[in-house]
mmCIF file of C-alpha atoms in Angstrom:
data_model
loop_
_atom_site.group_PDB
_atom_site.id
_atom_site.type_symbol
_atom_site.label_atom_id
_atom_site.label_comp_id
_atom_site.label_asym_id
_atom_site.label_seq_id
_atom_site.Cartn_x
_atom_site.Cartn_y
_atom_site.Cartn_z
ATOM 1 C CA MET A 450 108.792 47.677 208.123
ATOM 2 C CA HIS A 451 105.402 47.736 209.884
ATOM 3 C CA ILE A 452 104.295 43.648 210.142
ATOM 4 C CA ALA A 453 100.774 42.909 211.347
ATOM 5 C CA HIS A 454 99.983 39.439 212.886
ATOM 6 C CA VAL A 455 96.304 38.264 212.928
ATOM 7 C CA THR A 456 95.866 36.069 215.709
ATOM 8 C CA SER A 457 93.206 32.952 215.698
ATOM 9 C CA PHE A 458 90.059 34.160 215.902
ATOM 10 C CA PHE A 459 88.764 30.646 214.597
ATOM 11 C CA ALA A 460 88.486 29.089 218.308
ATOM 12 C CA ALA A 461 88.048 30.406 221.877
ATOM 13 C CA ALA A 462 91.692 31.619 223.129
ATOM 14 C CA PRO A 463 92.865 33.147 225.992
ATOM 15 C CA VAL A 464 92.422 37.010 226.539
ATOM 16 C CA GLY A 465 95.578 38.687 224.457
ATOM 17 C CA PRO A 466 98.350 37.557 222.144
ATOM 18 C CA SER A 467 100.060 34.368 223.120
ATOM 19 C CA SER A 468 103.085 34.047 224.731
ATOM 20 C CA ALA A 469 104.682 32.525 221.204
ATOM 21 C CA VAL A 470 102.981 35.733 219.287
ATOM 22 C CA ARG A 471 104.461 38.098 222.393
ATOM 23 C CA SER A 472 108.122 36.860 222.005
ATOM 24 C CA ARG A 473 107.644 37.167 218.225
ATOM 25 C CA GLY A 474 107.197 40.782 218.562
ATOM 26 C CA LEU A 475 109.908 41.401 220.786
ATOM 27 C CA ALA A 476 111.936 39.789 218.450
ATOM 28 C CA TYR A 477 110.933 42.041 215.392
ATOM 29 C CA ARG A 478 110.871 45.119 217.462
ATOM 30 C CA ALA A 479 114.626 44.289 218.370
ATOM 31 C CA ALA A 480 115.218 44.252 214.659
ATOM 32 C CA GLY A 481 114.086 47.567 213.946
ATOM 33 C CA HIS A 482 110.231 46.911 212.963
ATOM 34 C CA GLU A 483 107.018 47.753 214.168
ATOM 35 C CA PHE A 484 104.516 45.248 215.355
ATOM 36 C CA SER A 485 100.755 45.139 215.697
ATOM 37 C CA VAL A 486 98.584 42.465 216.616
ATOM 38 C CA ILE A 487 95.024 42.128 215.879
ATOM 39 C CA VAL A 488 93.064 40.129 218.691
ATOM 40 C CA PRO A 489 89.272 39.226 219.351
ATOM 41 C CA GLY A 490 87.460 40.835 222.213
ATOM 42 C CA LYS A 491 84.291 42.082 223.419
ATOM 43 C CA GLU A 492 84.992 45.901 222.690
ATOM 44 C CA ALA A 493 87.093 47.669 219.898
ATOM 45 C CA SER A 494 90.425 49.001 221.466
ATOM 46 C CA VAL A 495 94.007 49.947 220.917
ATOM 47 C CA THR A 496 96.744 49.434 223.935
ATOM 48 C CA ARG A 497 100.389 49.634 223.615
ATOM 49 C CA ALA A 498 102.484 46.796 225.095
ATOM 50 C CA GLU A 499 106.192 45.857 225.063
ATOM 51 C CA PHE A 500 105.786 43.756 222.372
ATOM 52 C CA GLY A 501 103.988 46.022 220.168
ATOM 53 C CA THR A 502 100.650 47.366 219.788
ATOM 54 C CA VAL A 503 97.546 45.604 220.267
ATOM 55 C CA ILE A 504 94.106 46.220 218.396
ATOM 56 C CA THR A 505 91.165 44.658 219.381
ATOM 57 C CA VAL A 506 88.138 43.658 217.321
ATOM 58 C CA PRO A 507 84.803 42.821 218.478
ATOM 59 C CA ALA A 508 84.675 39.209 218.015
ATOM 60 C CA ARG A 509 82.645 37.695 220.904
ATOM 61 C CA GLY A 510 79.222 38.016 222.612
ATOM 62 C CA ARG A 511 76.946 40.202 220.731
ATOM 63 C CA ALA A 512 79.259 40.794 217.910
ATOM 64 C CA LEU A 513 78.707 37.330 217.069
ATOM 65 C CA ALA A 514 74.909 37.878 216.409
ATOM 66 C CA ARG A 515 75.247 38.225 212.505
ATOM 67 C CA GLY A 516 77.352 35.419 212.397
ATOM 68 C CA PHE A 517 81.279 35.445 211.171
ATOM 69 C CA VAL A 518 81.357 37.155 207.919
ATOM 70 C CA PRO A 519 81.379 40.595 209.555
ATOM 71 C CA ILE A 520 84.116 39.819 211.768
ATOM 72 C CA ALA A 521 86.536 38.887 208.878
ATOM 73 C CA LYS A 522 85.269 42.226 207.215
ATOM 74 C CA ALA A 523 86.169 43.744 210.439
ATOM 75 C CA VAL A 524 89.645 42.108 210.458
ATOM 76 C CA ARG A 525 90.259 43.736 207.119
ATOM 77 C CA ARG A 526 89.038 47.076 207.836
ATOM 78 C CA ALA A 527 91.661 46.923 210.913
ATOM 79 C CA LEU A 528 94.255 46.019 208.435
ATOM 80 C CA ALA A 529 93.622 49.085 206.179
ATOM 81 C CA SER A 530 93.786 51.530 209.276
ATOM 82 C CA LEU A 531 97.184 49.915 210.177
ATOM 83 C CA VAL A 532 98.110 50.267 206.444
ATOM 84 C CA PRO A 533 101.323 47.641 207.223
ATOM 85 C CA ASP A 534 104.045 46.820 204.966
ATOM 86 C CA GLN A 535 103.593 43.191 205.904
ATOM 87 C CA ILE A 536 101.060 40.771 207.349
ATOM 88 C CA GLU A 537 101.093 37.358 208.786
ATOM 89 C CA VAL A 538 97.980 35.503 209.401
ATOM 90 C CA ALA A 539 97.151 32.540 212.356
ATOM 91 C CA ASP A 540 93.487 32.858 211.610
ATOM 92 C CA ARG A 541 91.475 30.573 209.341
ATOM 93 C CA LEU A 542 88.364 32.546 209.974
ATOM 94 C CA SER A 543 89.194 35.368 207.770
ATOM 95 C CA ALA A 544 92.006 34.233 205.816
ATOM 96 C CA ARG A 545 90.506 34.066 202.876
ATOM 97 C CA GLU A 546 89.195 37.644 203.320
ATOM 98 C CA ILE A 547 92.779 38.910 204.119
ATOM 99 C CA GLY A 548 94.268 37.018 201.443
ATOM 100 C CA SER A 549 91.944 38.837 199.085
ATOM 101 C CA TRP A 550 92.791 42.016 200.768
ATOM 102 C CA ALA A 551 96.499 41.531 200.542
ATOM 103 C CA LYS A 552 96.398 40.494 196.810
ATOM 104 C CA LEU A 553 94.351 43.503 195.733
ATOM 105 C CA HIS A 554 96.605 46.183 197.970
ATOM 106 C CA ARG A 555 99.818 44.210 196.993
ATOM 107 C CA VAL A 556 100.935 43.821 200.893
ATOM 108 C CA PRO A 557 103.270 40.643 201.067
ATOM 109 C CA ALA A 558 101.272 37.991 203.457
ATOM 110 C CA ILE A 559 102.199 34.950 205.026
ATOM 111 C CA TYR A 560 99.697 32.298 205.940
ATOM 112 C CA LEU A 561 100.940 30.605 209.396
ATOM 113 C CA ILE A 562 99.113 27.541 209.924
ATOM 114 C CA ASP A 563 99.218 24.202 212.328
ATOM 115 C CA THR A 564 99.827 20.967 210.350
ATOM 116 C CA SER A 565 99.530 19.128 213.399
ATOM 117 C CA SER A 566 95.653 20.290 213.502
ATOM 118 C CA ASN A 567 93.477 20.172 210.538
ATOM 119 C CA ASP A 568 94.455 23.733 209.718
ATOM 120 C CA ALA A 569 95.663 22.891 206.229
ATOM 121 C CA ALA A 570 92.551 21.036 205.364
ATOM 122 C CA HIS A 571 91.143 24.318 203.632
ATOM 123 C CA LEU A 572 93.724 25.653 201.479
ATOM 124 C CA HIS A 573 92.247 24.867 198.597
ATOM 125 C CA ASN A 574 90.053 28.093 199.391
ATOM 126 C CA ILE A 575 93.150 30.220 200.071
ATOM 127 C CA ASP A 576 94.855 32.533 197.640
ATOM 128 C CA GLY A 577 96.727 36.005 198.068
ATOM 129 C CA TYR A 578 99.464 34.716 200.425
ATOM 130 C CA ASP A 579 103.458 34.535 199.462
ATOM 131 C CA ARG A 580 104.207 31.850 201.472
ATOM 132 C CA VAL A 581 102.546 29.544 203.797
ATOM 133 C CA VAL A 582 104.402 28.481 207.054
ATOM 134 C CA SER A 583 103.732 25.694 209.360
ATOM 135 C CA VAL A 584 104.302 26.457 213.036
ATOM 136 C CA ALA A 585 103.263 23.029 214.045
ATOM 137 C CA PRO A 586 105.221 22.203 217.428
ATOM 138 C CA LEU A 587 108.746 20.481 216.885
ATOM 139 C CA ASP A 588 107.016 16.984 218.411
ATOM 140 C CA HIS A 589 104.914 16.888 215.064
ATOM 141 C CA TYR A 590 107.610 16.852 213.456
ATOM 142 C CA ARG A 591 110.084 14.076 214.981
ATOM 143 C CA ASP A 592 109.482 11.691 212.204
ATOM 144 C CA SER A 593 109.875 14.248 209.275
ATOM 145 C CA ARG A 594 113.447 14.169 207.485
ATOM 146 C CA ALA A 595 112.403 17.980 206.225
ATOM 147 C CA SER A 596 114.504 21.050 207.984
ATOM 148 C CA PRO A 597 112.742 23.780 208.925
ATOM 149 C CA LEU A 598 111.722 26.687 206.566
ATOM 150 C CA GLU A 599 112.657 24.111 203.665
ATOM 151 C CA PRO A 600 111.195 25.705 200.491
ATOM 152 C CA SER A 601 107.730 24.480 199.151
ATOM 153 C CA GLU A 602 107.692 22.262 195.922
ATOM 154 C CA ARG A 603 104.599 24.316 194.905
ATOM 155 C CA SER A 604 104.505 28.048 195.068
ATOM 156 C CA ALA A 605 102.133 29.246 197.738
ATOM 157 C CA LYS A 606 100.788 31.933 195.533
ATOM 158 C CA GLU A 607 99.093 28.953 193.406
ATOM 159 C CA PRO A 608 95.460 27.814 194.631
ATOM 160 C CA ALA A 609 95.889 24.760 196.577
ATOM 161 C CA ASN A 610 93.794 21.793 194.877
ATOM 162 C CA ALA A 611 93.984 19.533 197.922
ATOM 163 C CA SER A 612 95.408 19.738 201.257
ATOM 164 C CA PRO A 613 99.361 19.448 200.577
ATOM 165 C CA PRO A 614 101.493 17.147 203.031
ATOM 166 C CA ASP A 615 103.432 19.017 205.240
ATOM 167 C CA ASP A 616 106.801 18.434 203.301
ATOM 168 C CA GLU A 617 105.365 20.824 200.851
ATOM 169 C CA PHE A 618 105.095 23.839 203.828
ATOM 170 C CA LEU A 619 108.022 26.134 204.988
ATOM 171 C CA ARG A 620 108.450 25.330 208.674
ATOM 172 C CA ALA A 621 109.290 27.654 211.655
ATOM 173 C CA PRO A 622 108.261 25.177 214.981
ATOM 174 C CA ALA A 623 106.315 26.978 217.644
ATOM 175 C CA GLY A 624 108.515 26.795 220.657
ATOM 176 C CA ILE A 625 109.411 28.621 223.750
ATOM 177 C CA ASN A 626 111.929 31.423 224.169
ATOM 178 C CA LEU A 627 114.343 30.286 226.681
ATOM 179 C CA GLU A 628 115.901 33.608 227.614
ATOM 180 C CA ILE A 629 112.644 35.098 228.879
ATOM 181 C CA PHE A 630 111.166 32.142 230.293
ATOM 182 C CA SER A 631 114.163 30.894 232.800
ATOM 183 C CA PRO A 632 114.922 29.331 236.054
ATOM 184 C CA LEU A 633 116.696 32.573 236.669
ATOM 185 C CA ARG A 634 113.396 34.127 236.822
ATOM 186 C CA HIS A 635 112.448 32.765 240.172
ATOM 187 C CA SER A 636 111.071 35.551 242.478
ATOM 188 C CA SER A 637 112.468 34.929 246.503
ATOM 189 C CA SER A 638 109.337 37.973 247.236
ATOM 190 C CA LEU A 639 106.556 36.013 245.211
ATOM 191 C CA ARG A 640 107.356 33.006 246.319
ATOM 192 C CA ASP A 641 107.483 34.423 250.141
ATOM 193 C CA SER A 642 104.010 35.510 249.920
ATOM 194 C CA SER A 643 102.337 32.024 249.545
ATOM 195 C CA ASP A 644 104.004 30.963 252.687
ATOM 196 C CA ALA A 645 103.751 27.157 251.426
ATOM 197 C CA ASN A 646 105.563 24.191 251.262
ATOM 198 C CA LEU A 647 104.221 23.509 247.932
ATOM 199 C CA VAL A 648 102.946 25.718 245.491
ATOM 200 C CA ILE A 649 101.050 24.465 242.381
ATOM 201 C CA LEU A 650 100.808 26.625 239.292
ATOM 202 C CA CYS A 651 97.804 26.218 236.936
ATOM 203 C CA ALA A 652 97.882 28.744 233.945
ATOM 204 C CA THR A 653 94.494 28.360 231.986
ATOM 205 C CA PRO A 654 91.508 30.339 230.456
ATOM 206 C CA LEU A 655 88.964 30.469 233.015
ATOM 207 C CA THR A 656 86.560 28.705 230.971
ATOM 208 C CA LEU A 657 85.022 25.086 230.830
ATOM 209 C CA ALA A 658 87.209 23.656 228.243
ATOM 210 C CA GLY A 659 90.440 24.965 230.591
ATOM 211 C CA LEU A 660 89.417 22.939 233.400
ATOM 212 C CA PRO A 661 90.475 25.333 235.889
ATOM 213 C CA ALA A 662 88.120 23.654 238.530
ATOM 214 C CA LEU A 663 90.035 20.450 238.162
ATOM 215 C CA ALA A 664 92.948 22.010 239.863
ATOM 216 C CA ILE A 665 90.973 23.474 242.648
ATOM 217 C CA ASP A 666 89.152 20.043 243.430
ATOM 218 C CA LEU A 667 92.781 19.200 243.901
ATOM 219 C CA VAL A 668 93.955 21.559 246.348
ATOM 220 C CA LYS A 669 90.658 21.130 248.399
ATOM 221 C CA ARG A 670 91.775 17.274 248.396
ATOM 222 C CA ARG A 671 95.137 17.983 249.782
ATOM 223 C CA SER A 672 93.933 20.437 252.058
ATOM 224 C CA ALA A 673 91.450 18.654 253.649
ATOM 225 C CA LYS A 674 94.177 15.952 254.488
ATOM 226 C CA GLY A 675 95.932 19.105 256.590
ATOM 227 C CA GLU A 676 98.927 19.533 253.587
ATOM 228 C CA ASP A 677 100.375 22.775 253.140
ATOM 229 C CA VAL A 678 99.819 23.581 249.411
ATOM 230 C CA HIS A 679 99.470 26.808 247.555
ATOM 231 C CA LEU A 680 97.607 27.057 244.052
ATOM 232 C CA VAL A 681 98.202 29.924 241.617
ATOM 233 C CA ILE A 682 95.706 29.857 238.711
ATOM 234 C CA LEU A 683 97.026 32.226 236.045
ATOM 235 C CA GLY A 684 94.242 33.265 233.497
ATOM 236 C CA ASP A 685 90.913 35.327 232.597
ATOM 237 C CA GLY A 686 87.694 34.567 231.471
ATOM 238 C CA PRO A 687 83.970 34.368 232.280
ATOM 239 C CA LEU A 688 84.221 31.546 235.059
ATOM 240 C CA ARG A 689 86.298 34.000 237.121
ATOM 241 C CA GLY A 690 83.613 34.853 239.793
ATOM 242 C CA ARG A 691 82.178 31.480 240.146
ATOM 243 C CA LEU A 692 85.615 29.886 240.437
ATOM 244 C CA GLU A 693 86.334 32.471 243.162
ATOM 245 C CA ARG A 694 83.196 31.749 245.251
ATOM 246 C CA SER A 695 84.115 28.013 245.048
ATOM 247 C CA ALA A 696 87.583 28.739 246.677
ATOM 248 C CA VAL A 697 86.730 30.561 249.216
ATOM 249 C CA GLY A 698 88.495 29.585 252.504
ATOM 250 C CA LEU A 699 91.016 27.685 250.338
ATOM 251 C CA PRO A 700 94.549 28.393 249.662
ATOM 252 C CA VAL A 701 93.965 29.541 246.106
ATOM 253 C CA GLN A 702 95.597 32.626 244.700
ATOM 254 C CA PHE A 703 93.899 34.098 241.283
ATOM 255 C CA LEU A 704 96.316 36.009 239.038
ATOM 256 C CA GLY A 705 95.163 38.084 235.996
ATOM 257 C CA ALA A 706 97.233 37.251 232.843
ATOM 258 C CA HIS A 707 95.948 39.722 230.610
ATOM 259 C CA ASP A 708 98.029 42.219 232.227
ATOM 260 C CA LEU A 709 101.161 40.509 232.723
ATOM 261 C CA THR A 710 104.372 41.080 230.998
ATOM 262 C CA LEU A 711 105.769 38.321 229.321
ATOM 263 C CA THR A 712 108.644 38.581 232.072
ATOM 264 C CA GLU A 713 105.985 38.600 234.718
ATOM 265 C CA ARG A 714 104.424 36.113 233.615
ATOM 266 C CA ALA A 715 107.799 34.159 233.573
ATOM 267 C CA GLU A 716 108.440 34.749 237.253
ATOM 268 C CA VAL A 717 105.444 33.449 237.852
ATOM 269 C CA PHE A 718 106.256 30.194 235.910
ATOM 270 C CA ALA A 719 109.691 29.980 237.247
ATOM 271 C CA THR A 720 108.438 30.606 241.091
ATOM 272 C CA ALA A 721 106.046 27.373 241.164
ATOM 273 C CA ASP A 722 107.347 24.495 242.198
ATOM 274 C CA ILE A 723 104.645 22.218 240.060
ATOM 275 C CA ALA A 724 102.700 22.929 237.431
ATOM 276 C CA VAL A 725 99.262 21.079 236.066
ATOM 277 C CA VAL A 726 98.267 21.651 232.850
ATOM 278 C CA THR A 727 94.503 21.491 232.689
ATOM 279 C CA LEU A 728 94.149 22.844 229.101
ATOM 280 C CA GLY A 729 94.193 20.413 226.318
ATOM 281 C CA ASN A 730 95.719 20.425 222.496
ATOM 282 C CA HIS A 731 98.242 22.953 221.300
ATOM 283 C CA GLU A 732 97.483 25.916 223.844
ATOM 284 C CA GLY A 733 98.442 23.072 226.435
ATOM 285 C CA HIS A 734 101.414 22.231 224.940
ATOM 286 C CA ALA A 735 102.775 25.844 224.804
ATOM 287 C CA VAL A 736 101.878 26.496 228.431
ATOM 288 C CA ALA A 737 103.672 23.339 229.518
ATOM 289 C CA LEU A 738 106.533 24.678 227.214
ATOM 290 C CA GLU A 739 106.458 27.827 229.394
ATOM 291 C CA SER A 740 106.735 26.030 232.436
ATOM 292 C CA LEU A 741 109.565 23.484 231.617
ATOM 293 C CA ALA A 742 111.565 26.443 229.958
ATOM 294 C CA SER A 743 111.127 27.899 233.861
ATOM 295 C CA GLY A 744 112.321 25.047 235.326
ATOM 296 C CA THR A 745 109.223 23.956 236.870
ATOM 297 C CA PRO A 746 108.092 20.467 236.120
ATOM 298 C CA VAL A 747 104.813 19.843 234.826
ATOM 299 C CA VAL A 748 101.794 17.119 234.914
ATOM 300 C CA THR A 749 100.372 17.109 231.506
ATOM 301 C CA THR A 750 97.321 14.905 230.310
ATOM 302 C CA SER A 751 96.717 13.018 227.377
ATOM 303 C CA ALA A 752 94.577 15.938 226.201
ATOM 304 C CA CYS A 753 97.565 17.742 225.599
ATOM 305 C CA GLY A 754 98.933 17.565 222.132
ATOM 306 C CA PRO A 755 101.542 17.031 220.558
ATOM 307 C CA SER A 756 102.845 15.141 223.415
ATOM 308 C CA LEU A 757 105.868 16.075 224.862
ATOM 309 C CA THR A 758 108.942 14.053 225.811
ATOM 310 C CA PHE A 759 110.501 14.686 229.540
ATOM 311 C CA VAL A 760 113.721 14.008 230.811
ATOM 312 C CA ASP A 761 113.141 12.022 233.928
ATOM 313 C CA GLY A 762 112.060 13.895 236.774
ATOM 314 C CA GLY A 763 111.037 16.939 234.196
ATOM 315 C CA GLY A 764 107.280 15.950 233.895
ATOM 316 C CA LEU A 765 104.608 13.170 233.827
ATOM 317 C CA CYS A 766 101.610 12.793 231.487
ATOM 318 C CA VAL A 767 98.707 11.185 232.819
ATOM 319 C CA GLU A 768 94.824 10.718 232.230
ATOM 320 C CA PRO A 769 92.778 13.567 232.812
ATOM 321 C CA ASP A 770 91.612 12.063 236.168
ATOM 322 C CA LEU A 771 92.031 13.451 239.513
ATOM 323 C CA ASN A 772 93.240 10.644 241.267
ATOM 324 C CA GLN A 773 95.898 10.228 238.497
ATOM 325 C CA ILE A 774 97.295 13.883 238.357
ATOM 326 C CA GLU A 775 97.508 13.973 242.394
ATOM 327 C CA GLY A 776 99.804 10.838 242.141
ATOM 328 C CA ALA A 777 101.519 12.459 239.317
ATOM 329 C CA ILE A 778 102.232 15.644 241.335
ATOM 330 C CA ARG A 779 103.303 13.395 244.683
ATOM 331 C CA ALA A 780 105.545 11.298 242.592
ATOM 332 C CA LEU A 781 107.578 14.592 241.395
ATOM 333 C CA GLU A 782 107.426 16.406 244.734
ATOM 334 C CA VAL A 783 109.635 13.921 246.108
ATOM 335 C CA GLN A 784 112.323 14.148 243.747
ATOM 336 C CA PRO A 785 115.130 16.675 244.654
ATOM 337 C CA VAL A 786 114.374 20.039 243.896
ATOM 338 C CA GLU A 787 117.504 20.887 242.075
ATOM 339 C CA ASN A 788 116.890 17.506 240.179
ATOM 340 C CA ARG A 789 113.552 18.043 239.059
ATOM 341 C CA ARG A 790 113.743 21.431 237.970
ATOM 342 C CA ASN A 791 117.136 20.788 236.151
ATOM 343 C CA ALA A 792 115.369 17.720 234.276
ATOM 344 C CA ALA A 793 112.571 20.546 233.544
ATOM 345 C CA ARG A 794 114.817 22.745 231.935
ATOM 346 C CA SER A 795 116.513 20.112 229.946
ATOM 347 C CA SER A 796 113.338 18.853 228.711
ATOM 348 C CA SER A 797 112.637 22.443 226.907
ATOM 349 C CA LEU A 798 115.648 22.732 225.681
ATOM 350 C CA ILE A 799 114.935 21.510 222.027
ATOM 351 C CA HIS A 800 111.925 23.572 222.072
ATOM 352 C CA ASP A 801 114.253 27.067 221.722
ATOM 353 C CA CYS A 802 112.096 29.225 219.373
ATOM 354 C CA ALA A 803 114.982 31.506 218.360
ATOM 355 C CA ALA A 804 115.825 29.906 215.387
ATOM 356 C CA SER A 805 112.045 30.027 214.222
ATOM 357 C CA GLU A 806 111.912 33.862 214.934
ATOM 358 C CA ARG A 807 114.843 34.419 213.402
ATOM 359 C CA ASP A 808 113.528 32.636 210.056
ATOM 360 C CA LEU A 809 110.450 34.040 210.083
ATOM 361 C CA LEU A 810 112.121 37.763 210.353
ATOM 362 C CA ALA A 811 114.616 36.856 207.565
ATOM 363 C CA LEU A 812 111.400 35.779 205.306
ATOM 364 C CA HIS A 813 109.385 38.970 206.156
ATOM 365 C CA GLU A 814 112.554 41.210 205.212
ATOM 366 C CA SER A 815 113.228 39.227 202.202
ATOM 367 C CA LEU A 816 109.583 39.690 200.711
ATOM 368 C CA HIS A 817 110.079 43.336 201.734
ATOM 369 C CA SER A 818 113.415 43.771 199.678
ATOM 370 C CA SER A 819 111.799 41.902 196.665
ATOM 371 C CA LEU A 820 109.179 44.287 196.171
ATOM 372 C CA PRO A 821 109.551 47.242 193.867
ATOM 373 C CA ARG A 822 111.101 50.335 194.997
ATOM 374 C CA ASN A 823 107.914 52.571 194.437
ATOM 375 C CA ALA A 824 105.752 49.607 196.432
ATOM 376 C CA ARG A 825 107.935 49.613 199.671
#
């Protein structure tokens, strides 16, 4: 079975598929299925990765000159050329077009939404999906009595007349792959290359919204005090040249995230001492989970949502203020290394994504098996 995933075109996202999508692709491929991901980019391209095939659809810069409608049509054309057996859509921008295409071509489709944001607000305009699945992080469900992948009270094939409450969706909470992101990924050679007492990691898109300059200002302040620190900025984006110029003479290292495998990314997280999450909203939440699972405590800000619950010593949440972030890092670094790493890992255990990946795979397989034999 060939499963195609349409990632988010609606909001500015990091270059390439997220770690969650990559992990899901690995799970699908391990079960014997083919996996393709359609992502936004500047130019059309097709590349191969360990988790599947990545199809880039022009959706930035000049591609936006005529508005969003051509992008939705371009995504639909990409799907038509792939001829997938199943599709899963995480994009609000093209969801309506893809739903119509899936219904016309009788291709089973799953719509992935984040009910902790406003993704569900437009469902009354959506049709053509066999299931709607909420992938909101587990923290969003802490007060909910429903279990993951609980059947909807209303068929997702029926057009919704209003935004349904959370308990009417199937659920597969977003989480983290605890096998890939692990303290065991710690790389001595990678650590030795920094030659510093404290290695701080900031994984974020190199954009204004990603706030990478905040991490540079932090290291600039500590270096001016003669402290032996090293900052690793992991990310891609249009501000890279400007940021590199601002970091000249500082112990700052830039690593491009686009070409790293998921395992290589996990090695970077596991080798750092402390991670600073400057990215807000759910992207920041996902980065924080990558760090915690790798045994690296994190400092998040109130802009990161949903909020995380830390085992004592595993992380701190402060206001997005340089003084508060610096104070939180100092509070974490005085903890014994083994204690803080164990606390970080323990904070991530409840967010294991393995069950959600199995449930989504089972859902795809059940939809495939329910098709008439001549439609498979």
